[in-house]
Amino acid sequence: MIVYYKLDNLLEERHITKKKLGEETGLSTNIISKISKNEGFKTETINRLCEFLKVQPGDIMEWIPDKEYTKSYEKKMEIDNQIKSLQAQLEQLEKEKANLGLF
C-alpha cells in the first residue's frame, strides 16, 4: 500500500495547509482528501505535488506491505480508543470534583 504520511509531515514542516496546497497546485479538495486517505489517484497528481514542493516522489510517499499497514492501523485505532476512554474518565472526574466543590 502506498501511504502519504511523508507528505503530511513535509507540509507541516513547511507550514503549508492542505487548502494552500490545493490552491497552489490546482488540485481539488476531493484529490487532497484522497491523498489524506491513502486512496489512489493519477500520477499527474504526484507530478504536481513534486513540482510544487520541489521534491522526489519518495519524499512524499512510501510503500508498505498491506499486512504491516493493517497491523499498524489496528494498533493506532486501539491507542485512539484508549485515549478516548481516558479522556471520558478524566471528564467524569472533573465533573465529580466540580459537583463536590473541589475546584
mmCIF file of N, CA, C and O in Angstrom:
data_model
loop_
_atom_site.group_PDB
_atom_site.id
_atom_site.type_symbol
_atom_site.label_atom_id
_atom_site.label_comp_id
_atom_site.label_asym_id
_atom_site.label_seq_id
_atom_site.Cartn_x
_atom_site.Cartn_y
_atom_site.Cartn_z
ATOM 1 N N MET A 1 0.845 -1.168 0.000
ATOM 2 C CA MET A 1 0.000 0.000 0.000
ATOM 3 C C MET A 1 0.894 1.235 0.000
ATOM 4 O O MET A 1 1.878 1.300 0.728
ATOM 5 N N ILE A 2 0.520 2.213 -0.807
ATOM 6 C CA ILE A 2 1.211 3.492 -0.827
ATOM 7 C C ILE A 2 0.572 4.388 0.226
ATOM 8 O O ILE A 2 -0.643 4.516 0.282
ATOM 9 N N VAL A 3 1.397 4.973 1.080
ATOM 10 C CA VAL A 3 0.903 5.882 2.114
ATOM 11 C C VAL A 3 1.590 7.238 1.948
ATOM 12 O O VAL A 3 2.710 7.324 1.443
ATOM 13 N N TYR A 4 0.909 8.275 2.386
ATOM 14 C CA TYR A 4 1.370 9.638 2.143
ATOM 15 C C TYR A 4 1.645 10.418 3.425
ATOM 16 O O TYR A 4 1.574 11.640 3.433
ATOM 17 N N TYR A 5 1.986 9.731 4.503
ATOM 18 C CA TYR A 5 2.279 10.442 5.750
ATOM 19 C C TYR A 5 3.482 11.358 5.593
ATOM 20 O O TYR A 5 3.578 12.396 6.246
ATOM 21 N N LYS A 6 4.401 11.001 4.699
ATOM 22 C CA LYS A 6 5.565 11.859 4.469
ATOM 23 C C LYS A 6 5.137 13.210 3.913
ATOM 24 O O LYS A 6 5.729 14.238 4.239
ATOM 25 N N LEU A 7 4.109 13.203 3.078
ATOM 26 C CA LEU A 7 3.598 14.468 2.541
ATOM 27 C C LEU A 7 3.042 15.324 3.668
ATOM 28 O O LEU A 7 3.319 16.525 3.747
ATOM 29 N N ASP A 8 2.260 14.697 4.546
ATOM 30 C CA ASP A 8 1.712 15.440 5.688
ATOM 31 C C ASP A 8 2.826 16.044 6.534
ATOM 32 O O ASP A 8 2.754 17.203 6.948
ATOM 33 N N ASN A 9 3.863 15.259 6.790
ATOM 34 C CA ASN A 9 4.999 15.750 7.583
ATOM 35 C C ASN A 9 5.696 16.914 6.891
ATOM 36 O O ASN A 9 6.045 17.912 7.522
ATOM 37 N N LEU A 10 5.883 16.787 5.575
ATOM 38 C CA LEU A 10 6.546 17.833 4.808
ATOM 39 C C LEU A 10 5.732 19.129 4.807
ATOM 40 O O LEU A 10 6.278 20.214 4.986
ATOM 41 N N LEU A 11 4.419 18.983 4.630
ATOM 42 C CA LEU A 11 3.557 20.167 4.653
ATOM 43 C C LEU A 11 3.617 20.851 6.012
ATOM 44 O O LEU A 11 3.688 22.082 6.100
ATOM 45 N N GLU A 12 3.603 20.069 7.069
ATOM 46 C CA GLU A 12 3.679 20.624 8.416
ATOM 47 C C GLU A 12 5.005 21.353 8.629
ATOM 48 O O GLU A 12 5.031 22.466 9.147
ATOM 49 N N GLU A 13 6.097 20.730 8.202
ATOM 50 C CA GLU A 13 7.420 21.352 8.350
ATOM 51 C C GLU A 13 7.491 22.694 7.623
ATOM 52 O O GLU A 13 8.121 23.634 8.097
ATOM 53 N N ARG A 14 6.842 22.763 6.464
ATOM 54 C CA ARG A 14 6.902 23.976 5.644
ATOM 55 C C ARG A 14 5.745 24.936 5.925
ATOM 56 O O ARG A 14 5.607 25.945 5.244
ATOM 57 N N HIS A 15 4.920 24.594 6.877
ATOM 58 C CA HIS A 15 3.776 25.432 7.263
ATOM 59 C C HIS A 15 2.848 25.702 6.076
ATOM 60 O O HIS A 15 2.425 26.835 5.840
ATOM 61 N N ILE A 16 2.551 24.627 5.339
ATOM 62 C CA ILE A 16 1.648 24.706 4.198
ATOM 63 C C ILE A 16 0.377 23.952 4.555
ATOM 64 O O ILE A 16 0.425 22.765 4.879
ATOM 65 N N THR A 17 -0.746 24.633 4.499
ATOM 66 C CA THR A 17 -2.023 23.978 4.766
ATOM 67 C C THR A 17 -2.457 23.197 3.532
ATOM 68 O O THR A 17 -1.999 23.462 2.413
ATOM 69 N N LYS A 18 -3.354 22.254 3.742
ATOM 70 C CA LYS A 18 -3.871 21.496 2.600
ATOM 71 C C LYS A 18 -4.690 22.395 1.682
ATOM 72 O O LYS A 18 -4.706 22.198 0.475
ATOM 73 N N LYS A 19 -5.316 23.397 2.265
ATOM 74 C CA LYS A 19 -6.054 24.363 1.449
ATOM 75 C C LYS A 19 -5.099 25.098 0.516
ATOM 76 O O LYS A 19 -5.352 25.228 -0.681
ATOM 77 N N LYS A 20 -3.978 25.576 1.069
ATOM 78 C CA LYS A 20 -2.992 26.278 0.248
ATOM 79 C C LYS A 20 -2.400 25.338 -0.792
ATOM 80 O O LYS A 20 -2.186 25.734 -1.938
ATOM 81 N N LEU A 21 -2.151 24.087 -0.411
ATOM 82 C CA LEU A 21 -1.626 23.101 -1.347
ATOM 83 C C LEU A 21 -2.557 22.977 -2.544
ATOM 84 O O LEU A 21 -2.117 22.987 -3.692
ATOM 85 N N GLY A 22 -3.851 22.872 -2.272
ATOM 86 C CA GLY A 22 -4.826 22.773 -3.354
ATOM 87 C C GLY A 22 -4.841 24.015 -4.222
ATOM 88 O O GLY A 22 -4.881 23.926 -5.454
ATOM 89 N N GLU A 23 -4.808 25.179 -3.593
ATOM 90 C CA GLU A 23 -4.822 26.448 -4.338
ATOM 91 C C GLU A 23 -3.585 26.586 -5.225
ATOM 92 O O GLU A 23 -3.685 26.993 -6.374
ATOM 93 N N GLU A 24 -2.426 26.249 -4.692
ATOM 94 C CA GLU A 24 -1.165 26.439 -5.414
ATOM 95 C C GLU A 24 -0.952 25.410 -6.528
ATOM 96 O O GLU A 24 -0.272 25.693 -7.504
ATOM 97 N N THR A 25 -1.498 24.207 -6.350
ATOM 98 C CA THR A 25 -1.287 23.147 -7.341
ATOM 99 C C THR A 25 -2.476 22.963 -8.275
ATOM 100 O O THR A 25 -2.363 22.267 -9.280
ATOM 101 N N GLY A 26 -3.607 23.558 -7.923
ATOM 102 C CA GLY A 26 -4.810 23.361 -8.727
ATOM 103 C C GLY A 26 -5.508 22.048 -8.448
ATOM 104 O O GLY A 26 -6.425 21.656 -9.173
ATOM 105 N N LEU A 27 -5.090 21.354 -7.385
ATOM 106 C CA LEU A 27 -5.729 20.079 -7.029
ATOM 107 C C LEU A 27 -7.027 20.357 -6.277
ATOM 108 O O LEU A 27 -7.082 21.235 -5.418
ATOM 109 N N SER A 28 -8.037 19.573 -6.584
ATOM 110 C CA SER A 28 -9.335 19.760 -5.939
ATOM 111 C C SER A 28 -9.307 19.265 -4.496
ATOM 112 O O SER A 28 -8.435 18.473 -4.112
ATOM 113 N N THR A 29 -10.292 19.700 -3.719
ATOM 114 C CA THR A 29 -10.398 19.215 -2.339
ATOM 115 C C THR A 29 -10.648 17.714 -2.335
ATOM 116 O O THR A 29 -10.225 17.022 -1.414
ATOM 117 N N ASN A 30 -11.302 17.200 -3.368
ATOM 118 C CA ASN A 30 -11.537 15.756 -3.482
ATOM 119 C C ASN A 30 -10.212 14.994 -3.600
ATOM 120 O O ASN A 30 -10.015 13.977 -2.941
ATOM 121 N N ILE A 31 -9.302 15.497 -4.429
ATOM 122 C CA ILE A 31 -7.991 14.848 -4.590
ATOM 123 C C ILE A 31 -7.188 14.963 -3.301
ATOM 124 O O ILE A 31 -6.567 13.997 -2.861
ATOM 125 N N ILE A 32 -7.208 16.128 -2.675
ATOM 126 C CA ILE A 32 -6.485 16.315 -1.407
ATOM 127 C C ILE A 32 -7.018 15.335 -0.369
ATOM 128 O O ILE A 32 -6.261 14.738 0.391
ATOM 129 N N SER A 33 -8.328 15.136 -0.357
ATOM 130 C CA SER A 33 -8.944 14.185 0.569
ATOM 131 C C SER A 33 -8.482 12.760 0.267
ATOM 132 O O SER A 33 -8.193 11.987 1.177
ATOM 133 N N LYS A 34 -8.408 12.406 -1.011
ATOM 134 C CA LYS A 34 -7.933 11.068 -1.395
ATOM 135 C C LYS A 34 -6.507 10.834 -0.909
ATOM 136 O O LYS A 34 -6.167 9.753 -0.443
ATOM 137 N N ILE A 35 -5.675 11.863 -1.031
ATOM 138 C CA ILE A 35 -4.295 11.744 -0.573
ATOM 139 C C ILE A 35 -4.281 11.474 0.932
ATOM 140 O O ILE A 35 -3.568 10.587 1.405
ATOM 141 N N SER A 36 -5.097 12.221 1.671
ATOM 142 C CA SER A 36 -5.152 12.060 3.125
ATOM 143 C C SER A 36 -5.609 10.674 3.534
ATOM 144 O O SER A 36 -5.234 10.169 4.587
ATOM 145 N N LYS A 37 -6.440 10.051 2.689
ATOM 146 C CA LYS A 37 -6.977 8.721 2.983
ATOM 147 C C LYS A 37 -6.157 7.606 2.346
ATOM 148 O O LYS A 37 -6.560 6.444 2.368
ATOM 149 N N ASN A 38 -5.012 7.954 1.762
ATOM 150 C CA ASN A 38 -4.148 6.981 1.079
ATOM 151 C C ASN A 38 -4.880 6.247 -0.035
ATOM 152 O O ASN A 38 -4.635 5.071 -0.279
ATOM 153 N N GLU A 39 -5.781 6.941 -0.721
ATOM 154 C CA GLU A 39 -6.506 6.352 -1.837
ATOM 155 C C GLU A 39 -5.743 6.621 -3.130
ATOM 156 O O GLU A 39 -4.888 7.493 -3.194
ATOM 157 N N GLY A 40 -6.100 5.882 -4.162
ATOM 158 C CA GLY A 40 -5.426 6.018 -5.446
ATOM 159 C C GLY A 40 -5.805 7.286 -6.195
ATOM 160 O O GLY A 40 -6.904 7.804 -6.036
ATOM 161 N N PHE A 41 -4.874 7.782 -6.992
ATOM 162 C CA PHE A 41 -5.106 8.926 -7.861
ATOM 163 C C PHE A 41 -4.057 8.882 -8.960
ATOM 164 O O PHE A 41 -3.157 8.058 -8.958
ATOM 165 N N LYS A 42 -4.166 9.769 -9.927
ATOM 166 C CA LYS A 42 -3.304 9.765 -11.107
ATOM 167 C C LYS A 42 -1.869 10.170 -10.771
ATOM 168 O O LYS A 42 -1.627 10.950 -9.850
ATOM 169 N N THR A 43 -0.942 9.660 -11.573
ATOM 170 C CA THR A 43 0.454 10.039 -11.392
ATOM 171 C C THR A 43 0.665 11.524 -11.686
ATOM 172 O O THR A 43 1.603 12.119 -11.171
ATOM 173 N N GLU A 44 -0.195 12.122 -12.490
ATOM 174 C CA GLU A 44 -0.117 13.560 -12.744
ATOM 175 C C GLU A 44 -0.216 14.337 -11.430
ATOM 176 O O GLU A 44 0.420 15.369 -11.253
ATOM 177 N N THR A 45 -1.017 13.816 -10.503
ATOM 178 C CA THR A 45 -1.150 14.466 -9.193
ATOM 179 C C THR A 45 0.181 14.430 -8.449
ATOM 180 O O THR A 45 0.601 15.432 -7.860
ATOM 181 N N ILE A 46 0.836 13.289 -8.480
ATOM 182 C CA ILE A 46 2.151 13.174 -7.835
ATOM 183 C C ILE A 46 3.125 14.154 -8.483
ATOM 184 O O ILE A 46 3.895 14.830 -7.800
ATOM 185 N N ASN A 47 3.064 14.261 -9.800
ATOM 186 C CA ASN A 47 3.928 15.198 -10.514
ATOM 187 C C ASN A 47 3.679 16.631 -10.052
ATOM 188 O O ASN A 47 4.627 17.378 -9.782
ATOM 189 N N ARG A 48 2.423 17.031 -9.939
ATOM 190 C CA ARG A 48 2.104 18.393 -9.488
ATOM 191 C C ARG A 48 2.629 18.651 -8.081
ATOM 192 O O ARG A 48 3.177 19.719 -7.790
ATOM 193 N N LEU A 49 2.445 17.659 -7.208
ATOM 194 C CA LEU A 49 2.927 17.803 -5.829
ATOM 195 C C LEU A 49 4.443 17.967 -5.798
ATOM 196 O O LEU A 49 4.975 18.838 -5.113
ATOM 197 N N CYS A 50 5.131 17.111 -6.549
ATOM 198 C CA CYS A 50 6.595 17.157 -6.568
ATOM 199 C C CYS A 50 7.102 18.465 -7.172
ATOM 200 O O CYS A 50 8.071 19.051 -6.670
ATOM 201 N N GLU A 51 6.445 18.932 -8.225
ATOM 202 C CA GLU A 51 6.853 20.207 -8.822
ATOM 203 C C GLU A 51 6.674 21.356 -7.844
ATOM 204 O O GLU A 51 7.555 22.206 -7.701
ATOM 205 N N PHE A 52 5.534 21.388 -7.193
ATOM 206 C CA PHE A 52 5.255 22.470 -6.242
ATOM 207 C C PHE A 52 6.217 22.444 -5.059
ATOM 208 O O PHE A 52 6.746 23.476 -4.649
ATOM 209 N N LEU A 53 6.456 21.259 -4.518
ATOM 210 C CA LEU A 53 7.285 21.127 -3.316
ATOM 211 C C LEU A 53 8.775 20.982 -3.630
ATOM 212 O O LEU A 53 9.606 21.021 -2.729
ATOM 213 N N LYS A 54 9.090 20.768 -4.925
ATOM 214 C CA LYS A 54 10.486 20.572 -5.356
ATOM 215 C C LYS A 54 11.120 19.374 -4.643
ATOM 216 O O LYS A 54 12.177 19.472 -4.023
ATOM 217 N N VAL A 55 10.418 18.233 -4.712
ATOM 218 C CA VAL A 55 10.878 17.007 -4.061
ATOM 219 C C VAL A 55 10.737 15.828 -5.020
ATOM 220 O O VAL A 55 10.103 15.938 -6.070
ATOM 221 N N GLN A 56 11.301 14.706 -4.635
ATOM 222 C CA GLN A 56 11.150 13.453 -5.363
ATOM 223 C C GLN A 56 9.928 12.710 -4.816
ATOM 224 O O GLN A 56 9.549 12.918 -3.648
ATOM 225 N N PRO A 57 9.313 11.834 -5.611
ATOM 226 C CA PRO A 57 8.134 11.101 -5.125
ATOM 227 C C PRO A 57 8.360 10.382 -3.795
ATOM 228 O O PRO A 57 7.479 10.369 -2.938
ATOM 229 N N GLY A 58 9.534 9.831 -3.594
ATOM 230 C CA GLY A 58 9.833 9.132 -2.351
ATOM 231 C C GLY A 58 9.856 10.041 -1.130
ATOM 232 O O GLY A 58 9.807 9.569 0.006
ATOM 233 N N ASP A 59 9.918 11.346 -1.377
ATOM 234 C CA ASP A 59 9.896 12.305 -0.272
ATOM 235 C C ASP A 59 8.485 12.563 0.246
ATOM 236 O O ASP A 59 8.314 13.129 1.320
ATOM 237 N N ILE A 60 7.467 12.161 -0.544
ATOM 238 C CA ILE A 60 6.085 12.414 -0.137
ATOM 239 C C ILE A 60 5.269 11.147 0.061
ATOM 240 O O ILE A 60 4.151 11.198 0.554
ATOM 241 N N MET A 61 5.823 10.008 -0.345
ATOM 242 C CA MET A 61 5.058 8.766 -0.218
ATOM 243 C C MET A 61 5.977 7.594 0.079
ATOM 244 O O MET A 61 7.185 7.678 -0.109
ATOM 245 N N GLU A 62 5.374 6.534 0.560
ATOM 246 C CA GLU A 62 6.127 5.326 0.894
ATOM 247 C C GLU A 62 5.235 4.114 0.652
ATOM 248 O O GLU A 62 4.032 4.158 0.882
ATOM 249 N N TRP A 63 5.851 3.052 0.184
ATOM 250 C CA TRP A 63 5.127 1.797 0.028
ATOM 251 C C TRP A 63 5.398 0.933 1.243
ATOM 252 O O TRP A 63 6.539 0.787 1.688
ATOM 253 N N ILE A 64 4.326 0.423 1.834
ATOM 254 C CA ILE A 64 4.468 -0.548 2.913
ATOM 255 C C ILE A 64 3.547 -1.717 2.598
ATOM 256 O O ILE A 64 2.478 -1.533 2.004
ATOM 257 N N PRO A 65 3.956 -2.918 2.960
ATOM 258 C CA PRO A 65 3.107 -4.079 2.696
ATOM 259 C C PRO A 65 1.747 -3.925 3.380
ATOM 260 O O PRO A 65 1.657 -3.405 4.493
ATOM 261 N N ASP A 66 0.703 -4.353 2.718
ATOM 262 C CA ASP A 66 -0.649 -4.214 3.253
ATOM 263 C C ASP A 66 -0.801 -4.809 4.640
ATOM 264 O O ASP A 66 -1.466 -4.243 5.494
ATOM 265 N N LYS A 67 -0.158 -5.948 4.883
ATOM 266 C CA LYS A 67 -0.266 -6.591 6.191
ATOM 267 C C LYS A 67 0.292 -5.691 7.292
ATOM 268 O O LYS A 67 -0.308 -5.544 8.348
ATOM 269 N N GLU A 68 1.427 -5.060 7.022
ATOM 270 C CA GLU A 68 2.025 -4.151 8.007
ATOM 271 C C GLU A 68 1.145 -2.933 8.223
ATOM 272 O O GLU A 68 0.987 -2.457 9.340
ATOM 273 N N TYR A 69 0.558 -2.416 7.133
ATOM 274 C CA TYR A 69 -0.317 -1.251 7.257
ATOM 275 C C TYR A 69 -1.517 -1.596 8.116
ATOM 276 O O TYR A 69 -1.887 -0.833 9.014
ATOM 277 N N THR A 70 -2.112 -2.736 7.852
ATOM 278 C CA THR A 70 -3.288 -3.153 8.611
ATOM 279 C C THR A 70 -2.942 -3.302 10.087
ATOM 280 O O THR A 70 -3.671 -2.818 10.951
ATOM 281 N N LYS A 71 -1.815 -3.936 10.373
ATOM 282 C CA LYS A 71 -1.376 -4.125 11.758
ATOM 283 C C LYS A 71 -1.135 -2.768 12.427
ATOM 284 O O LYS A 71 -1.577 -2.533 13.550
ATOM 285 N N SER A 72 -0.465 -1.868 11.720
ATOM 286 C CA SER A 72 -0.183 -0.540 12.250
ATOM 287 C C SER A 72 -1.472 0.242 12.473
ATOM 288 O O SER A 72 -1.640 0.902 13.495
ATOM 289 N N TYR A 73 -2.396 0.163 11.517
ATOM 290 C CA TYR A 73 -3.670 0.871 11.629
ATOM 291 C C TYR A 73 -4.485 0.349 12.807
ATOM 292 O O TYR A 73 -5.061 1.118 13.571
ATOM 293 N N GLU A 74 -4.516 -0.974 12.971
ATOM 294 C CA GLU A 74 -5.253 -1.567 14.091
ATOM 295 C C GLU A 74 -4.662 -1.124 15.423
ATOM 296 O O GLU A 74 -5.390 -0.820 16.369
ATOM 297 N N LYS A 75 -3.342 -1.061 15.517
ATOM 298 C CA LYS A 75 -2.682 -0.610 16.739
ATOM 299 C C LYS A 75 -3.020 0.854 17.012
ATOM 300 O O LYS A 75 -3.316 1.237 18.147
ATOM 301 N N LYS A 76 -3.007 1.671 15.963
ATOM 302 C CA LYS A 76 -3.361 3.079 16.119
ATOM 303 C C LYS A 76 -4.793 3.221 16.613
ATOM 304 O O LYS A 76 -5.075 4.014 17.509
ATOM 305 N N MET A 77 -5.711 2.452 16.054
ATOM 306 C CA MET A 77 -7.108 2.518 16.464
ATOM 307 C C MET A 77 -7.259 2.094 17.924
ATOM 308 O O MET A 77 -8.038 2.683 18.681
ATOM 309 N N GLU A 78 -6.514 1.082 18.332
ATOM 310 C CA GLU A 78 -6.541 0.617 19.721
ATOM 311 C C GLU A 78 -6.081 1.740 20.654
ATOM 312 O O GLU A 78 -6.721 2.012 21.678
ATOM 313 N N ILE A 79 -5.002 2.408 20.284
ATOM 314 C CA ILE A 79 -4.484 3.507 21.102
ATOM 315 C C ILE A 79 -5.467 4.672 21.112
ATOM 316 O O ILE A 79 -5.722 5.276 22.162
ATOM 317 N N ASP A 80 -6.033 4.997 19.953
ATOM 318 C CA ASP A 80 -7.039 6.070 19.885
ATOM 319 C C ASP A 80 -8.211 5.775 20.811
ATOM 320 O O ASP A 80 -8.710 6.661 21.509
ATOM 321 N N ASN A 81 -8.669 4.524 20.822
ATOM 322 C CA ASN A 81 -9.779 4.141 21.696
ATOM 323 C C ASN A 81 -9.398 4.262 23.169
ATOM 324 O O ASN A 81 -10.215 4.678 23.998
ATOM 325 N N GLN A 82 -8.163 3.898 23.499
ATOM 326 C CA GLN A 82 -7.696 4.044 24.876
ATOM 327 C C GLN A 82 -7.675 5.515 25.280
ATOM 328 O O GLN A 82 -8.077 5.869 26.393
ATOM 329 N N ILE A 83 -7.213 6.366 24.381
ATOM 330 C CA ILE A 83 -7.171 7.806 24.655
ATOM 331 C C ILE A 83 -8.577 8.340 24.879
ATOM 332 O O ILE A 83 -8.825 9.085 25.830
ATOM 333 N N LYS A 84 -9.515 7.962 24.027
ATOM 334 C CA LYS A 84 -10.902 8.412 24.183
ATOM 335 C C LYS A 84 -11.478 7.962 25.518
ATOM 336 O O LYS A 84 -12.166 8.718 26.198
ATOM 337 N N SER A 85 -11.183 6.729 25.892
ATOM 338 C CA SER A 85 -11.671 6.204 27.163
ATOM 339 C C SER A 85 -11.083 6.994 28.334
ATOM 340 O O SER A 85 -11.804 7.357 29.266
ATOM 341 N N LEU A 86 -9.798 7.257 28.279
ATOM 342 C CA LEU A 86 -9.147 8.019 29.349
ATOM 343 C C LEU A 86 -9.662 9.455 29.409
ATOM 344 O O LEU A 86 -9.847 10.008 30.489
ATOM 345 N N GLN A 87 -9.915 10.054 28.247
ATOM 346 C CA GLN A 87 -10.465 11.408 28.227
ATOM 347 C C GLN A 87 -11.861 11.434 28.852
ATOM 348 O O GLN A 87 -12.194 12.347 29.601
ATOM 349 N N ALA A 88 -12.661 10.427 28.552
ATOM 350 C CA ALA A 88 -14.001 10.347 29.134
ATOM 351 C C ALA A 88 -13.905 10.184 30.649
ATOM 352 O O ALA A 88 -14.671 10.810 31.397
ATOM 353 N N GLN A 89 -12.978 9.358 31.127
ATOM 354 C CA GLN A 89 -12.782 9.179 32.563
ATOM 355 C C GLN A 89 -12.349 10.483 33.216
ATOM 356 O O GLN A 89 -12.823 10.838 34.304
ATOM 357 N N LEU A 90 -11.442 11.210 32.564
ATOM 358 C CA LEU A 90 -10.976 12.482 33.082
ATOM 359 C C LEU A 90 -12.126 13.490 33.177
ATOM 360 O O LEU A 90 -12.272 14.180 34.188
ATOM 361 N N GLU A 91 -12.936 13.552 32.142
ATOM 362 C CA GLU A 91 -14.090 14.458 32.164
ATOM 363 C C GLU A 91 -15.037 14.100 33.299
ATOM 364 O O GLU A 91 -15.564 14.979 33.986
ATOM 365 N N GLN A 92 -15.243 12.817 33.519
ATOM 366 C CA GLN A 92 -16.126 12.369 34.598
ATOM 367 C C GLN A 92 -15.562 12.785 35.952
ATOM 368 O O GLN A 92 -16.292 13.262 36.818
ATOM 369 N N LEU A 93 -14.257 12.609 36.139
ATOM 370 C CA LEU A 93 -13.619 13.025 37.393
ATOM 371 C C LEU A 93 -13.729 14.528 37.604
ATOM 372 O O LEU A 93 -13.985 14.987 38.728
ATOM 373 N N GLU A 94 -13.569 15.298 36.554
ATOM 374 C CA GLU A 94 -13.672 16.746 36.659
ATOM 375 C C GLU A 94 -15.099 17.157 37.036
ATOM 376 O O GLU A 94 -15.288 18.068 37.846
ATOM 377 N N LYS A 95 -16.087 16.482 36.487
ATOM 378 C CA LYS A 95 -17.482 16.762 36.831
ATOM 379 C C LYS A 95 -17.745 16.432 38.297
ATOM 380 O O LYS A 95 -18.404 17.192 39.008
ATOM 381 N N GLU A 96 -17.217 15.301 38.740
ATOM 382 C CA GLU A 96 -17.401 14.895 40.139
ATOM 383 C C GLU A 96 -16.742 15.902 41.078
ATOM 384 O O GLU A 96 -17.315 16.264 42.106
ATOM 385 N N LYS A 97 -15.549 16.378 40.737
ATOM 386 C CA LYS A 97 -14.873 17.381 41.564
ATOM 387 C C LYS A 97 -15.680 18.663 41.610
ATOM 388 O O LYS A 97 -15.817 19.279 42.668
ATOM 389 N N ALA A 98 -16.184 19.057 40.467
ATOM 390 C CA ALA A 98 -16.987 20.290 40.398
ATOM 391 C C ALA A 98 -18.249 20.154 41.247
ATOM 392 O O ALA A 98 -18.635 21.089 41.964
ATOM 393 N N ASN A 99 -18.888 19.005 41.211
ATOM 394 C CA ASN A 99 -20.086 18.767 41.987
ATOM 395 C C ASN A 99 -19.816 18.779 43.494
ATOM 396 O O ASN A 99 -20.664 19.153 44.295
ATOM 397 N N LEU A 100 -18.605 18.370 43.858
ATOM 398 C CA LEU A 100 -18.224 18.356 45.272
ATOM 399 C C LEU A 100 -17.628 19.693 45.707
ATOM 400 O O LEU A 100 -17.279 19.866 46.871
ATOM 401 N N GLY A 101 -17.491 20.624 44.764
ATOM 402 C CA GLY A 101 -16.932 21.925 45.098
ATOM 403 C C GLY A 101 -15.431 21.885 45.315
ATOM 404 O O GLY A 101 -14.899 22.711 46.039
ATOM 405 N N LEU A 102 -14.760 20.920 44.719
ATOM 406 C CA LEU A 102 -13.297 20.796 44.907
ATOM 407 C C LEU A 102 -12.506 21.603 43.895
ATOM 408 O O LEU A 102 -11.299 21.625 43.936
ATOM 409 N N PHE A 103 -13.155 22.276 43.004
ATOM 410 C CA PHE A 103 -12.452 23.083 42.007
ATOM 411 C C PHE A 103 -12.302 24.481 42.473
ATOM 412 O O PHE A 103 -12.956 25.155 43.077
#
